[in-house]
Coordinates of C-alpha atoms in Angstrom, one line a residue:
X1451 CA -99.5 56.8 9.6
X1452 CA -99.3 57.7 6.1
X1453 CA -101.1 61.0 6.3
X1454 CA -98.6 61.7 9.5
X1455 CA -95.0 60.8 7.2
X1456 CA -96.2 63.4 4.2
X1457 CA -97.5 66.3 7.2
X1458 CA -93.7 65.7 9.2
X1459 CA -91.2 67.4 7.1
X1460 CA -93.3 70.5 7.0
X1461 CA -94.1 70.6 10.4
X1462 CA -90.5 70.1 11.3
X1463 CA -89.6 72.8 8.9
X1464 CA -92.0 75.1 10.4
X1465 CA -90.6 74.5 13.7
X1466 CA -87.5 75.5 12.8
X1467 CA -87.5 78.2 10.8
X1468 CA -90.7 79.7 11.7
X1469 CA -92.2 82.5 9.6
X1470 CA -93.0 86.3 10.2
X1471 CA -95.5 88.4 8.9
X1472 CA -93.6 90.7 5.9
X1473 CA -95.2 93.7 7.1
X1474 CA -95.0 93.4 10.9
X1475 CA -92.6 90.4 11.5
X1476 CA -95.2 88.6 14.1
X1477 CA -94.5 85.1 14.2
X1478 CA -96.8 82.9 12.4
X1479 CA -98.1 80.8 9.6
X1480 CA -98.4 83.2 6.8
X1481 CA -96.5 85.7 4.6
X1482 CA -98.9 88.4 6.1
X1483 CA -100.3 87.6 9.0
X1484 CA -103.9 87.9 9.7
X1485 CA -104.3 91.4 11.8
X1486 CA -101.7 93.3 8.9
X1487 CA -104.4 91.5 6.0
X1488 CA -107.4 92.4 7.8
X1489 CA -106.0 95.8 7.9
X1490 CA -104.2 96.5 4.2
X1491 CA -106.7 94.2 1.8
X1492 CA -109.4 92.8 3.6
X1493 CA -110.9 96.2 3.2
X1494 CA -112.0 96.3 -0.4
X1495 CA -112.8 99.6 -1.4
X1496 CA -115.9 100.2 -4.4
X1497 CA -113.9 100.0 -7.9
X1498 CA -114.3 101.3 -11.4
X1499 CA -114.9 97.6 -12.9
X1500 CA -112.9 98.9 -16.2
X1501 CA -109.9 100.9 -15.0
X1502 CA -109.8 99.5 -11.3
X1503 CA -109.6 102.9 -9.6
X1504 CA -111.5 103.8 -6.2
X1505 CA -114.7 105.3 -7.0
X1506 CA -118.0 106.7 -4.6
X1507 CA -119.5 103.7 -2.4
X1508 CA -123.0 104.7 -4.6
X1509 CA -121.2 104.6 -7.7
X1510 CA -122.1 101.4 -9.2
X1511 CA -121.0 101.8 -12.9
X1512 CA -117.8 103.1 -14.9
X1513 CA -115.8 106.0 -13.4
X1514 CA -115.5 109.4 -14.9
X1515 CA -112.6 108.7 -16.5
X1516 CA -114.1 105.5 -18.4
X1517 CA -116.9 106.9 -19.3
X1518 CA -115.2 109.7 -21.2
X1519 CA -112.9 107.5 -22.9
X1520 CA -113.4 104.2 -22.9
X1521 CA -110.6 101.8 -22.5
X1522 CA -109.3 99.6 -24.8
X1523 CA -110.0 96.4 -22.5
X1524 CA -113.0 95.1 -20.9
X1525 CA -111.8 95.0 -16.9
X1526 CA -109.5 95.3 -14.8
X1527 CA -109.1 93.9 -10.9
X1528 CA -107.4 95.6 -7.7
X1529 CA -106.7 93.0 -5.2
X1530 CA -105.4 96.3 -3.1
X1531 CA -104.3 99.7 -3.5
X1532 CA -100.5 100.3 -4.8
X1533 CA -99.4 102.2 -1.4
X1534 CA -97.7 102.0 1.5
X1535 CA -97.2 99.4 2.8
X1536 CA -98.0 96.6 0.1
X1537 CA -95.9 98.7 -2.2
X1538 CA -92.8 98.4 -0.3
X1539 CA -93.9 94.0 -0.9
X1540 CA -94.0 94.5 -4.2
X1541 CA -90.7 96.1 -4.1
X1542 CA -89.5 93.3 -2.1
X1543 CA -90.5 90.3 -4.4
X1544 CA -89.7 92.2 -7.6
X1545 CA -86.0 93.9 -6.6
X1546 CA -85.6 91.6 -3.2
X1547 CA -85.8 88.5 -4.3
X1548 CA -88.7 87.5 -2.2
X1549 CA -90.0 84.3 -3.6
X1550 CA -92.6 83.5 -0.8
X1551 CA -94.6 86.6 -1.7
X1552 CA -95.6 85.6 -5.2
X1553 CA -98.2 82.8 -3.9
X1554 CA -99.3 85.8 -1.4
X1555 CA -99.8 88.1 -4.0
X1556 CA -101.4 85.4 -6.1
X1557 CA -103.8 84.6 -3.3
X1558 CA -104.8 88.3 -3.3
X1559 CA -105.6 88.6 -7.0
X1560 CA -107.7 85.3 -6.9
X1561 CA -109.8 86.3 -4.2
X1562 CA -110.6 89.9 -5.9
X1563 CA -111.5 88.1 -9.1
X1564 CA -113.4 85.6 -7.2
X1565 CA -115.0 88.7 -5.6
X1566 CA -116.4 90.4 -8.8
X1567 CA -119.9 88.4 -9.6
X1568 CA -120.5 87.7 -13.2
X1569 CA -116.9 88.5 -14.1
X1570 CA -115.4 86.1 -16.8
X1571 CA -112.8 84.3 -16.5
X1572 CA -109.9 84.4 -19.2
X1573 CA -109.1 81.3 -21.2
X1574 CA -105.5 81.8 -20.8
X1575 CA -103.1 84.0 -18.1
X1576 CA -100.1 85.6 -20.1
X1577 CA -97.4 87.1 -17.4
X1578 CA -95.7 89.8 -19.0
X1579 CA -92.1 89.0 -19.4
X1580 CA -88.5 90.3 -19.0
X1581 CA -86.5 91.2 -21.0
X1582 CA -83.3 88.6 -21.4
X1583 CA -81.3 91.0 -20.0
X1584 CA -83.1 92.2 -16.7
X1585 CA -84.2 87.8 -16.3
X1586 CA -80.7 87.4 -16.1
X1587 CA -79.9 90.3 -13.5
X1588 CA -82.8 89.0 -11.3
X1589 CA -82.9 85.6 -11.7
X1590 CA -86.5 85.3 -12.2
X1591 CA -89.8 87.0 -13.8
X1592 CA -92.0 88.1 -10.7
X1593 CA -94.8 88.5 -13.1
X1594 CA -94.7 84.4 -13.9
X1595 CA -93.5 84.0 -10.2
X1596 CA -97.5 84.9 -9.2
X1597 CA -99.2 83.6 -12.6
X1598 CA -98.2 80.1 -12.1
X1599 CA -100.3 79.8 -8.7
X1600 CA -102.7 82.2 -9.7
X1601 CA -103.3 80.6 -13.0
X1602 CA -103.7 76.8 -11.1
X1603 CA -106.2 78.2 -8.3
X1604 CA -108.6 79.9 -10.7
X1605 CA -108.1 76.6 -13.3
X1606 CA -106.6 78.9 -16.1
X1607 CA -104.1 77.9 -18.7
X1608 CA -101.0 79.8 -18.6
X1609 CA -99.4 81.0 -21.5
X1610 CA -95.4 81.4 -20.2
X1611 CA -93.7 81.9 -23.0
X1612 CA -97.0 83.5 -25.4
X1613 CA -95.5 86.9 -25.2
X1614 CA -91.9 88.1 -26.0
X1615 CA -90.3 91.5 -24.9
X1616 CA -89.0 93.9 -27.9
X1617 CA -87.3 96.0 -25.9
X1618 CA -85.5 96.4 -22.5
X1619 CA -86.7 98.9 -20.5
X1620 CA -85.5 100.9 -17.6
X1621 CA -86.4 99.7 -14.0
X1622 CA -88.2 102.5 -12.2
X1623 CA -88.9 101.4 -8.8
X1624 CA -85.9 99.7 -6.9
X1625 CA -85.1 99.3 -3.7
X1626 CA -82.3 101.5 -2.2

């Protein structure tokens, strides 16, 4: 009976206002539905394991790029490419106010960190933050939005407030 009063509310919720996917608006239980993640993420294409960028299936070290200039940090992870249509999600948490993607897009970037063997974790997760102005416009940092469940599902610390802004800068990508 106990297990049944904590499961109610949710279930009732779920009743009522029942969710679509964000990319195809089917009806179901997640942000993204199963069919649109199979199609857009599942797919996880052979990476650069500095600079994240799609390299040869064969390639199994550091791309062109990388190798020519070596980046200033160790590695980098791609839970998916930046284009159509996970962009346009981005878009939609960062300008649209779209809360219930963060945990989504937090999901995403644990399971391509969980994917990379022998990659170490960090000891702390510092979102990158906003500018007082632009926290004000929207309300909320989507960068700290996705750190907080990402940071709890791999067991990281997070460091909210570690880094400060100097400067506001222009938003580039908004939605019209």
């Amino acid at each position: 009976l106990h297990l049944w009063s904590r499961r109610w509310p949710r279930a009732l919720a779920h009743a009522l206002l029942p969710s679509t996917c964000a990319l195809c608006g089917a009806l179901g239980d997640a942000v993204v539905c199963a069919p649109c993640h199979a199609h857009y993420v599942a797919p996880r294409r052979a990476r650069c394991p500095a600079c994240a960028n799609p390299v040869g299936l064969l390639d199994t070290g550091l791309c062109a790029a990388c190798l020519s200039a070596a980046p200033e940090f160790d590695a980098t992870v791609a839970a998916a490419d930046y284009c159509s249509p996970l962009d346009q999600l981005v878009l939609q948490l960062k300008f649209g106010g779209r809360l219930a993607l963060a945990p989504w897009f937090a999901q995403m970037l644990r399971d391509a960190v969980l994917a990379r063997p022998g990659l170490a974790l960090p000891d702390l997760l510092c979102p990158v933050p906003l500018g007082p102005r632009r926290l004000v416009e929207r309300g909320f940092n989507q960068a700290l939005e996705i750190a907080k469940p990402l940071a709890a599902s791999l067991g990281i610390e997070l460091g909210a407030r570690l880094a400060q802004r100097a400067r506001e800068c222009v938003p580039h990508d908004a939605l019209g």
